[in-house]
CSV table of C-alpha atoms and ligand atoms in Angstrom, one decimal:
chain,number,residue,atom,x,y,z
A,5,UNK,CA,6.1,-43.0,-169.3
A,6,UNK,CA,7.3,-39.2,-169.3
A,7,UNK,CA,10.7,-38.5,-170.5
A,8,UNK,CA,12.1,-37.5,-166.8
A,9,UNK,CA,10.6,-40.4,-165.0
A,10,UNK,CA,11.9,-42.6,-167.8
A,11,UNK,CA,15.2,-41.4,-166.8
A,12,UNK,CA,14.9,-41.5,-163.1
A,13,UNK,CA,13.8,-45.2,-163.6
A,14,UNK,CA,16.7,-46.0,-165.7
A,15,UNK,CA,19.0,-44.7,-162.9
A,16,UNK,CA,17.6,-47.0,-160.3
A,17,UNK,CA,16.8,-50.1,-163.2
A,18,UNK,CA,17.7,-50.6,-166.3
A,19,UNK,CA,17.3,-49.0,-169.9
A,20,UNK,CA,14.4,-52.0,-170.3
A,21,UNK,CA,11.9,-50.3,-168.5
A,22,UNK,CA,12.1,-47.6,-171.1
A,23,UNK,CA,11.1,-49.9,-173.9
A,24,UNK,CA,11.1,-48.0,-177.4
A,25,UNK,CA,11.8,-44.7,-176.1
A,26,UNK,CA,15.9,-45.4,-175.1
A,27,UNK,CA,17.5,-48.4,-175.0
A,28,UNK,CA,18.6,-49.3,-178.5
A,29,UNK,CA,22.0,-48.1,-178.3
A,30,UNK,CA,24.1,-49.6,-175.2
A,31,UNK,CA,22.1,-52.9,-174.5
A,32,UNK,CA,21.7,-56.1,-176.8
A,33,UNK,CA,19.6,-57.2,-174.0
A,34,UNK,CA,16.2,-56.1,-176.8
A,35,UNK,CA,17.9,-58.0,-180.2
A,36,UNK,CA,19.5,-60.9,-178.4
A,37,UNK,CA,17.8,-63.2,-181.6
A,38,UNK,CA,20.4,-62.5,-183.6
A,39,UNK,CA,22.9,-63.9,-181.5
A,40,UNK,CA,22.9,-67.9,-181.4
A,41,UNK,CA,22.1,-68.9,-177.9
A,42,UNK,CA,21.3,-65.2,-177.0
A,43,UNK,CA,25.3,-64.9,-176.8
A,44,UNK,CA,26.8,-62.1,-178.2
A,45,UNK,CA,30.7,-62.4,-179.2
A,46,UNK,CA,33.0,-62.1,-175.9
A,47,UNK,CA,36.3,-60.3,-176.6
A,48,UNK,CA,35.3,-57.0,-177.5
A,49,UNK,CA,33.9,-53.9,-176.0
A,50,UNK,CA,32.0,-51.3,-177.7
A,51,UNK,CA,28.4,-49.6,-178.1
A,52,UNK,CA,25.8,-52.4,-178.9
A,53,UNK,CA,23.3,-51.2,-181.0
A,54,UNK,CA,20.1,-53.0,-181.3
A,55,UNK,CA,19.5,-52.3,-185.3
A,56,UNK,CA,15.8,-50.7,-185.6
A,57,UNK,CA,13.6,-50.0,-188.9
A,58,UNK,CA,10.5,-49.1,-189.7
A,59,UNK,CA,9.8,-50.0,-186.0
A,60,UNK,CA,11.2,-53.2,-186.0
A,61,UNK,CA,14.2,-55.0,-184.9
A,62,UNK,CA,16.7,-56.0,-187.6
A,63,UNK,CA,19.7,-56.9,-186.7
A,64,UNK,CA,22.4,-56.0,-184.0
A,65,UNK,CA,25.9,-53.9,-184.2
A,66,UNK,CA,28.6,-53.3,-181.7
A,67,UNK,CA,29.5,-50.0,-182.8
A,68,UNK,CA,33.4,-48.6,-181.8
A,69,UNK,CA,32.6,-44.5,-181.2
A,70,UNK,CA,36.1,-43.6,-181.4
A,71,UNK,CA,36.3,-45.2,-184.9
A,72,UNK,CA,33.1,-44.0,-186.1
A,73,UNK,CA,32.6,-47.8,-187.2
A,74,UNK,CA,31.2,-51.1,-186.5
A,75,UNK,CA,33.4,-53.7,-184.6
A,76,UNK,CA,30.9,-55.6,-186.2
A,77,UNK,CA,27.2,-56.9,-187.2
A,78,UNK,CA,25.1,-60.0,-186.2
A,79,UNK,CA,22.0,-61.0,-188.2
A,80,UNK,CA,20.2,-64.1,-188.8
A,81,UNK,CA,20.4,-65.1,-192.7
A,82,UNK,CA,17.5,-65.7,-194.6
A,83,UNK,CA,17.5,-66.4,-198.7
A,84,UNK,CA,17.2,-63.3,-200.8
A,85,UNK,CA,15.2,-63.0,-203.6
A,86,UNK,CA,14.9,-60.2,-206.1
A,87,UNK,CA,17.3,-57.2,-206.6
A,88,UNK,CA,19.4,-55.1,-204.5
A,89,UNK,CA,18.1,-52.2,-203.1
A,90,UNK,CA,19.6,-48.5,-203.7
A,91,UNK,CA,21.2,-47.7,-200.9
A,92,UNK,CA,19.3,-44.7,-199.2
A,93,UNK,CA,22.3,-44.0,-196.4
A,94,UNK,CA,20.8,-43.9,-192.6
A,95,UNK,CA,22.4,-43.2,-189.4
A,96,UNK,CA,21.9,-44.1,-185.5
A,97,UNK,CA,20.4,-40.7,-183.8
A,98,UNK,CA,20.7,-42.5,-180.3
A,99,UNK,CA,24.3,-41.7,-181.0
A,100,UNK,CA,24.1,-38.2,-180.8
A,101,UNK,CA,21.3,-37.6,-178.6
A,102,UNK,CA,20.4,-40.6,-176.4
A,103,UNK,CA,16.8,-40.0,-176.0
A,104,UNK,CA,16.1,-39.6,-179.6
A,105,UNK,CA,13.8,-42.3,-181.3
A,106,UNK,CA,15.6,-45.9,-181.6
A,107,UNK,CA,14.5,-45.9,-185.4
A,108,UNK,CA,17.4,-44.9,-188.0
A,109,UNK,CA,17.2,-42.3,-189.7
A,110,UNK,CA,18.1,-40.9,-193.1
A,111,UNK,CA,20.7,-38.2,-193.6
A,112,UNK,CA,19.2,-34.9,-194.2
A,113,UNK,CA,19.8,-33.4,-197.2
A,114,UNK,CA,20.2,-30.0,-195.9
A,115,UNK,CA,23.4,-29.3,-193.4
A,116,UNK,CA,24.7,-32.0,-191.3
A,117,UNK,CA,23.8,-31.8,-187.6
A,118,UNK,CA,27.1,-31.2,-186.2
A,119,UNK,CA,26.4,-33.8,-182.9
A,120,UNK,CA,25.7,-36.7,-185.4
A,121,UNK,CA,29.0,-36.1,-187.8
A,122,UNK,CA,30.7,-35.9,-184.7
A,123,UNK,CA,29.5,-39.4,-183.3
A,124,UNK,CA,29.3,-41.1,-186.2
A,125,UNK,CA,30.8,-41.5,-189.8
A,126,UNK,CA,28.7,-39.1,-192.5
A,127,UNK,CA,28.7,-39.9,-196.3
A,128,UNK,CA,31.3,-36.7,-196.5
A,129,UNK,CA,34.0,-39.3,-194.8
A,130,UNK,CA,33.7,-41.5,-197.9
A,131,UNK,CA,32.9,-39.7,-200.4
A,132,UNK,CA,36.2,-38.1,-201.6
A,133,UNK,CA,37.9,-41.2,-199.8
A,134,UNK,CA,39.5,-44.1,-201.6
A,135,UNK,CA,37.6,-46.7,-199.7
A,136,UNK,CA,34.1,-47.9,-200.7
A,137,UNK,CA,31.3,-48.4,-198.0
A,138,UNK,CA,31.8,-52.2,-197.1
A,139,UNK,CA,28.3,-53.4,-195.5
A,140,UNK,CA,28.8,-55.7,-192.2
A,141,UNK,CA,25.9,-57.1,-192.4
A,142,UNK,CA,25.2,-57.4,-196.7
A,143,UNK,CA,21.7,-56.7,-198.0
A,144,UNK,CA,22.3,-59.3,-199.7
A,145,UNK,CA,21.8,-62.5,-196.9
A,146,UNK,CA,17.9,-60.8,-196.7
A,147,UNK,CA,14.5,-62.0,-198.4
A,148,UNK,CA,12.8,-59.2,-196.5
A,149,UNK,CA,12.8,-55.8,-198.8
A,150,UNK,CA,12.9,-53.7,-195.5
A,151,UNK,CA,15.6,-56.0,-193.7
A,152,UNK,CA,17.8,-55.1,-196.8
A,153,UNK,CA,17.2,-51.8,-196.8
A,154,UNK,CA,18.2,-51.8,-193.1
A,155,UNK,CA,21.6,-52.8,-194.1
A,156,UNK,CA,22.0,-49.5,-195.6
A,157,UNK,CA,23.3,-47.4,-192.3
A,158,UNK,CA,26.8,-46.2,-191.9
A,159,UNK,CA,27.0,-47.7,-188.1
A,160,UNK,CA,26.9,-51.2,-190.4
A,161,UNK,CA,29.9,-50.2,-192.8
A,162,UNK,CA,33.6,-50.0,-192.8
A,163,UNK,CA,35.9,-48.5,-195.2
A,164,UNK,CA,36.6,-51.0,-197.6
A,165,UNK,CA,38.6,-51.2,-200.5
A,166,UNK,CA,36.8,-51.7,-203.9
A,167,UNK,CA,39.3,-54.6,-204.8
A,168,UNK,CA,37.7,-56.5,-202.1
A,169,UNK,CA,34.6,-55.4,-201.8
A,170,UNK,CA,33.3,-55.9,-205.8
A,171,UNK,CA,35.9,-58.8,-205.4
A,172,UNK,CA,36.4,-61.9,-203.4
A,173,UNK,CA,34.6,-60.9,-200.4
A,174,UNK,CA,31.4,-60.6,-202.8
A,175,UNK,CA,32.5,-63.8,-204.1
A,176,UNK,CA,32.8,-65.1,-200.6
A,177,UNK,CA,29.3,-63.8,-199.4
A,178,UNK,CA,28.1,-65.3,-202.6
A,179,UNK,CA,29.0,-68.6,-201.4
A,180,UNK,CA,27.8,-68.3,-197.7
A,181,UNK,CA,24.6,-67.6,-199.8
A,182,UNK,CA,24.5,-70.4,-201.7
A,183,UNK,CA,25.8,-72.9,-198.5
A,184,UNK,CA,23.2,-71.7,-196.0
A,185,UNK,CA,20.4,-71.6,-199.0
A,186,UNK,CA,20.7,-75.4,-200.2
A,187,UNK,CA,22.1,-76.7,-196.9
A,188,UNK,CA,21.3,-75.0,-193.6
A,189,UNK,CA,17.9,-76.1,-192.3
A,190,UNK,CA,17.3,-74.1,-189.1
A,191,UNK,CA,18.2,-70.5,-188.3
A,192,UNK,CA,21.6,-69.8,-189.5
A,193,UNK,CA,23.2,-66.8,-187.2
A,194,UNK,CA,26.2,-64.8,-188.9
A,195,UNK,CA,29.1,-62.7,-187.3
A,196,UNK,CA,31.0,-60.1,-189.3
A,197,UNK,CA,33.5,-58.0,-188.2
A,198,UNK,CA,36.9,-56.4,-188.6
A,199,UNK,CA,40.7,-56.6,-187.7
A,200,UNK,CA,41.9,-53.1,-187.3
A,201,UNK,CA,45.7,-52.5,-187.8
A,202,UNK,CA,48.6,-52.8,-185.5
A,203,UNK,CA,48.6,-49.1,-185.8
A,204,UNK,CA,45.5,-47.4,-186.6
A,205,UNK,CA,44.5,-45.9,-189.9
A,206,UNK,CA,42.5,-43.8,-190.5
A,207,UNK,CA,39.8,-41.8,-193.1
A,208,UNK,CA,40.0,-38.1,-193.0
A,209,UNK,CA,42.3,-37.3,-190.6
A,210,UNK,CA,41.0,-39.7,-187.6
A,211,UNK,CA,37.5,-39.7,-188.9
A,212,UNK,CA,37.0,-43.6,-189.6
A,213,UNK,CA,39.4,-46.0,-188.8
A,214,UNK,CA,40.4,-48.2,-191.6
A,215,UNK,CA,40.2,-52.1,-191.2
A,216,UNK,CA,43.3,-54.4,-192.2
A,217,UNK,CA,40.9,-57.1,-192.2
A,218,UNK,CA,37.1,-58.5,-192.7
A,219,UNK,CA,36.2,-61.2,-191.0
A,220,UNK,CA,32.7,-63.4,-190.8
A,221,UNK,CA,31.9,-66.2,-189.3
A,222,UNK,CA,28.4,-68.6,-189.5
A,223,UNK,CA,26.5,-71.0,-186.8
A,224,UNK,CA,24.5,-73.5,-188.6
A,225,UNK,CA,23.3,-76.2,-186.1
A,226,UNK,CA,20.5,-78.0,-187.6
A,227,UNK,CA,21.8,-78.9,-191.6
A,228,UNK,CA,21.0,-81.0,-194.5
A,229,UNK,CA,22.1,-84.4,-193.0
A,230,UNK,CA,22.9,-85.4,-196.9
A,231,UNK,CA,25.7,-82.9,-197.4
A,232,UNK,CA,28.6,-83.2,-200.7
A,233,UNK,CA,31.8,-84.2,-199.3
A,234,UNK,CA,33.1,-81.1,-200.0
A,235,UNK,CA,31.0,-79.2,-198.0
A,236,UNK,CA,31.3,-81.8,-194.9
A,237,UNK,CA,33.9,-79.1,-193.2
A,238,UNK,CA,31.5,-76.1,-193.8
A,239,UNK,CA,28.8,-77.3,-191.1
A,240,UNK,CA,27.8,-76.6,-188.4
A,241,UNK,CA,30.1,-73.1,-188.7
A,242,UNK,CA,32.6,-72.2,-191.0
A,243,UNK,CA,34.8,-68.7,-191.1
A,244,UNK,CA,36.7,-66.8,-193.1
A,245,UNK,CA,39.1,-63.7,-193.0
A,246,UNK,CA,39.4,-61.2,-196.3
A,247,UNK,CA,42.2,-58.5,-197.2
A,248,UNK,CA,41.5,-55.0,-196.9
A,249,UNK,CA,45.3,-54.3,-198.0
A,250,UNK,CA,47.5,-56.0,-200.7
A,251,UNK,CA,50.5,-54.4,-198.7
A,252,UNK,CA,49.5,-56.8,-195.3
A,253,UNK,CA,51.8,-60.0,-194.7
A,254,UNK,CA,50.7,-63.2,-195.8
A,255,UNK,CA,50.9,-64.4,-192.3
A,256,UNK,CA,47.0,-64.9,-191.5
A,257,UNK,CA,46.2,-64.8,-195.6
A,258,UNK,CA,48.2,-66.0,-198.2
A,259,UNK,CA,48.2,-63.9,-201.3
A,260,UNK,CA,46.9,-65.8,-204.6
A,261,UNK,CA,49.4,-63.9,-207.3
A,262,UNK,CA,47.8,-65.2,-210.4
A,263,UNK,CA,44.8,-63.1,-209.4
A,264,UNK,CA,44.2,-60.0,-212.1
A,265,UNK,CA,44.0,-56.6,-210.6
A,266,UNK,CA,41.7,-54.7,-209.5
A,267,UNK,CA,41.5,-57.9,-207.0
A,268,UNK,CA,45.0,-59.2,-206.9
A,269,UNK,CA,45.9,-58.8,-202.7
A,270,UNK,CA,42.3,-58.9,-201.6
A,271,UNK,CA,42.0,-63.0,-201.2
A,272,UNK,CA,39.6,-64.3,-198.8
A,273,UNK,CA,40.7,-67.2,-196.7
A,274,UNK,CA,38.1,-69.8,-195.5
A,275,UNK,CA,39.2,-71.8,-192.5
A,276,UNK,CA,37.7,-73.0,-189.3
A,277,UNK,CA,35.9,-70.9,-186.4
A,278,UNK,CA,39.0,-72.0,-183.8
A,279,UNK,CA,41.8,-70.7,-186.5
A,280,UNK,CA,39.9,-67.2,-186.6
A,281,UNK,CA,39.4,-67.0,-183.0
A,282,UNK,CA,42.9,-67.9,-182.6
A,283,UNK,CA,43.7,-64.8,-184.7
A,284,UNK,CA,41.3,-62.8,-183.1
A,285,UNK,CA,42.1,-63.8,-179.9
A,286,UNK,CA,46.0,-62.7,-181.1
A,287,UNK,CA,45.3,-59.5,-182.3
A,288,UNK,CA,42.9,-58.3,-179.9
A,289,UNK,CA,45.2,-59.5,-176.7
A,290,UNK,CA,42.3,-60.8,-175.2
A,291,UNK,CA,40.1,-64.6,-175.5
A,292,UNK,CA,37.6,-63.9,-178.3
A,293,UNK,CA,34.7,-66.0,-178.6
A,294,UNK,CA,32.6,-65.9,-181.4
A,295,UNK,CA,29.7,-68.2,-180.6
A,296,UNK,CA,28.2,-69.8,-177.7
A,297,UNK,CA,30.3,-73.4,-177.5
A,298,UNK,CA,31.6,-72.5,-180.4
A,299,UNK,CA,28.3,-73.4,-181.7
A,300,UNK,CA,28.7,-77.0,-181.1
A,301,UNK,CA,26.0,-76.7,-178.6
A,302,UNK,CA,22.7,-78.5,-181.0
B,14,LIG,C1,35.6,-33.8,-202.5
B,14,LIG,O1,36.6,-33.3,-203.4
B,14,LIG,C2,36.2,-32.4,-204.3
B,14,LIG,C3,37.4,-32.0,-205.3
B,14,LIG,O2,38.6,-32.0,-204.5
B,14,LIG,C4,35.7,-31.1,-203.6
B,14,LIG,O3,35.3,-30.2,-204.5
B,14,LIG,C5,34.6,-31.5,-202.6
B,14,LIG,O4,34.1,-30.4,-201.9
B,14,LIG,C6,35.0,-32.7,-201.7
B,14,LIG,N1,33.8,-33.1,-201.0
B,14,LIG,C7,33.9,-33.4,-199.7
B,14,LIG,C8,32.6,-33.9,-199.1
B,14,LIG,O5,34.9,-33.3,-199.0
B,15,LIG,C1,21.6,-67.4,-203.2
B,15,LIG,O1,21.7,-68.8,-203.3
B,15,LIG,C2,20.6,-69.4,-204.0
B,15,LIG,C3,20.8,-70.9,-203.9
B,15,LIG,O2,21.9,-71.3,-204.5
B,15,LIG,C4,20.5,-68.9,-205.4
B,15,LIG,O3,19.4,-69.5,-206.1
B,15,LIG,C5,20.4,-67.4,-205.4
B,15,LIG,O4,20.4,-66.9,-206.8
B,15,LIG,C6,21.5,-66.8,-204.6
B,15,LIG,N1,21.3,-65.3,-204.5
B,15,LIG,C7,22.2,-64.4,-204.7
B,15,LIG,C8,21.8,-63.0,-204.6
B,15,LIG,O5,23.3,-64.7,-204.9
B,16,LIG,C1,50.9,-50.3,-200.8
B,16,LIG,O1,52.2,-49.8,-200.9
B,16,LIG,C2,52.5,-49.0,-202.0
B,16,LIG,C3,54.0,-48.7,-202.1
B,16,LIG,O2,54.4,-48.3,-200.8
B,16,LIG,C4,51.6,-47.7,-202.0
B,16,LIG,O3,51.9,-46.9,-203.1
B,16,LIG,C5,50.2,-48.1,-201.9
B,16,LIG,O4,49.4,-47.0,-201.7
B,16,LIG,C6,49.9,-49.1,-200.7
B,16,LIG,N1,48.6,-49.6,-200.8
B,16,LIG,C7,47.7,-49.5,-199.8
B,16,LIG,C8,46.4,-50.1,-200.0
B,16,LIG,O5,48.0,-49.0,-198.7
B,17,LIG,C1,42.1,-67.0,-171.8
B,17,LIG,O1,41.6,-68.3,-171.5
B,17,LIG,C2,42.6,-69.2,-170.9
B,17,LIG,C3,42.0,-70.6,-170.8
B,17,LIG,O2,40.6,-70.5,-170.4
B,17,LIG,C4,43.0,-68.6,-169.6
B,17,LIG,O3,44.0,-69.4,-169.0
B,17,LIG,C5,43.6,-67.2,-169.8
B,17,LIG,O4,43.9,-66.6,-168.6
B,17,LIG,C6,42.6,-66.3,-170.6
B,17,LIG,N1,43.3,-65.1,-171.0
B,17,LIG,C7,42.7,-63.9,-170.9
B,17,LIG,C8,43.6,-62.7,-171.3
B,17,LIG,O5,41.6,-63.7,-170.4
């Protein structure tokens, strides 16, 4: 289909009828898999983004333009093997120019193409910044070499502080590892997102907003049926929300003060899907729903 009739259908119909040529920024309705049920989160709005690499679906985003960041990233887990990739930094040229190829792309070395740094965060933003490149979606819950490298695009990153992010939200993804590898038997969908502030901050002068929180939440509904007691809570879902601040309250997480520095003020909270839809549903003014039934539906 020609480029102008494409768009003349998509007046009339839908992006679908445009298949690979459009349609992978501003529809899930092409990566619904990675959503339990085919049910994205309902609370939120933003730009979905259907993730695409190397021609192939790979997870999904709902991407906040005016923050230049993800409101957050839904994949399926799968058990990783091997190392971590480097991280070769990508970015979503749908963003800029909405008929561009649905495929990420790599940053140029040369000069930045002013119509993608201004729709989207560029490795300038965080480079001189004191936040670290905190993945959504880690390469880390992949086996597949490619899926991992997919992780590795600015739309799937927030700015992070190091203290949390080398700390005890690695420590916390470490365990969601470990829980889904040795327990989960079926497909095991994950959520992650983040709280912004009351007030936004901000990156470079309103470049990228800052998040006060991480959040992440997992849908396991077929599990090992001979779980330890201590992991009897942890199924079918379990959640969590991490600091991004040691100034925040202790309100929705309590700090641990016989943590060292650099981690002392990051601490990651585990608790159940209602409590963090409760505090989602309180900070974002509006009934957040994570998963379809609150994944209760097996
Ligand atoms: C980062 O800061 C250094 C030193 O202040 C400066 O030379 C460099 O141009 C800055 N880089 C960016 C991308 O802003
Ligand atoms: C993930 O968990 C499995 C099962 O416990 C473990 O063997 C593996 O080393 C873990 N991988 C990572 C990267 O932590
Ligand atoms: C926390 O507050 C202290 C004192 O006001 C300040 O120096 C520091 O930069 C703040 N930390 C963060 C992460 O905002
Ligand atoms: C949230 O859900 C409750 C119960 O279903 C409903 O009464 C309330 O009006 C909803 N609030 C909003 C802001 O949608």
């Amino acid at each position: 289909m020609t480029y102008q009739r494409c768009i003349s259908v998509t007046l009339l119909v839908v992006g679908a009828w445009c298949g690979f040529s459009s349609g992978d920024v501003g529809d899930f309705s092409p990566c619904l898999k990675f959503f339990y049920q085919g049910w994205p989160p309902k609370g939120i709005a933003g730009t979905p983004i259907c993730q695409r690499y190397e021609n192939q679906y790979r997870f999904a985003t709902l991407y906040g333009r005016s923050r230049r960041s993800p409101w957050f990233s839904a994949y399926v887990f799968s058990r990783p093997e091997g190392k971590r990739p480097r991280g070769h930094w990508k970015y979503e040229p749908q963003l800029a120019y909405p008929t561009a190829g649905g495929n990420m792309a790599y940053f140029p070395k040369s000069k930045l193409d002013p119509n993608v740094a201004e729709s989207q965060a560029v490795p300038q933003d965080y480079s001189n910044s004191s936040y670290t490149r905190g993945h959504l979606n880690p390469s880390l819950h992949h086996q597949d070499r490619t899926d991992r490298k997919a992780t590795f695009t600015l739309t799937n990153v927030a700015p992070q502080r190091e203290g949390s992010n080398d700390g005890p939200w690695a420590t916390f993804e470490s365990q969601v590892n470990k829980t889904l590898s040795e327990y989960c038997k079926g497909v095991a969908y994950v959520v992650t997102g983040v709280i912004p502030y009351l007030k936004e901050r901000w990156i470079k002068q309103r470049r990228v907003a800052i998040p006060e929180y991480y959040w992440s939440a997992y849908c396991c509904p077929s599990y090992s049926q001979s779980l330890p007691e201590s992991l009897s809570k942890r199924f079918p879902t379990l959640a969590a929300i991490g600091r991004n601040d040691p100034n925040s309250t202790e309100e929705i997480v309590p700090v641990d003060r016989s943590k060292k520095k650099p981690f002392l003020g990051y601490d990651v909270r585990p608790m159940s899907l209602q409590t963090l839809e409760m505090y989602l549903t309180k900070r974002y003014g509006t009934n957040f729903s994570v998963f379809y039934e609150q994944c209760s539906g097996s």
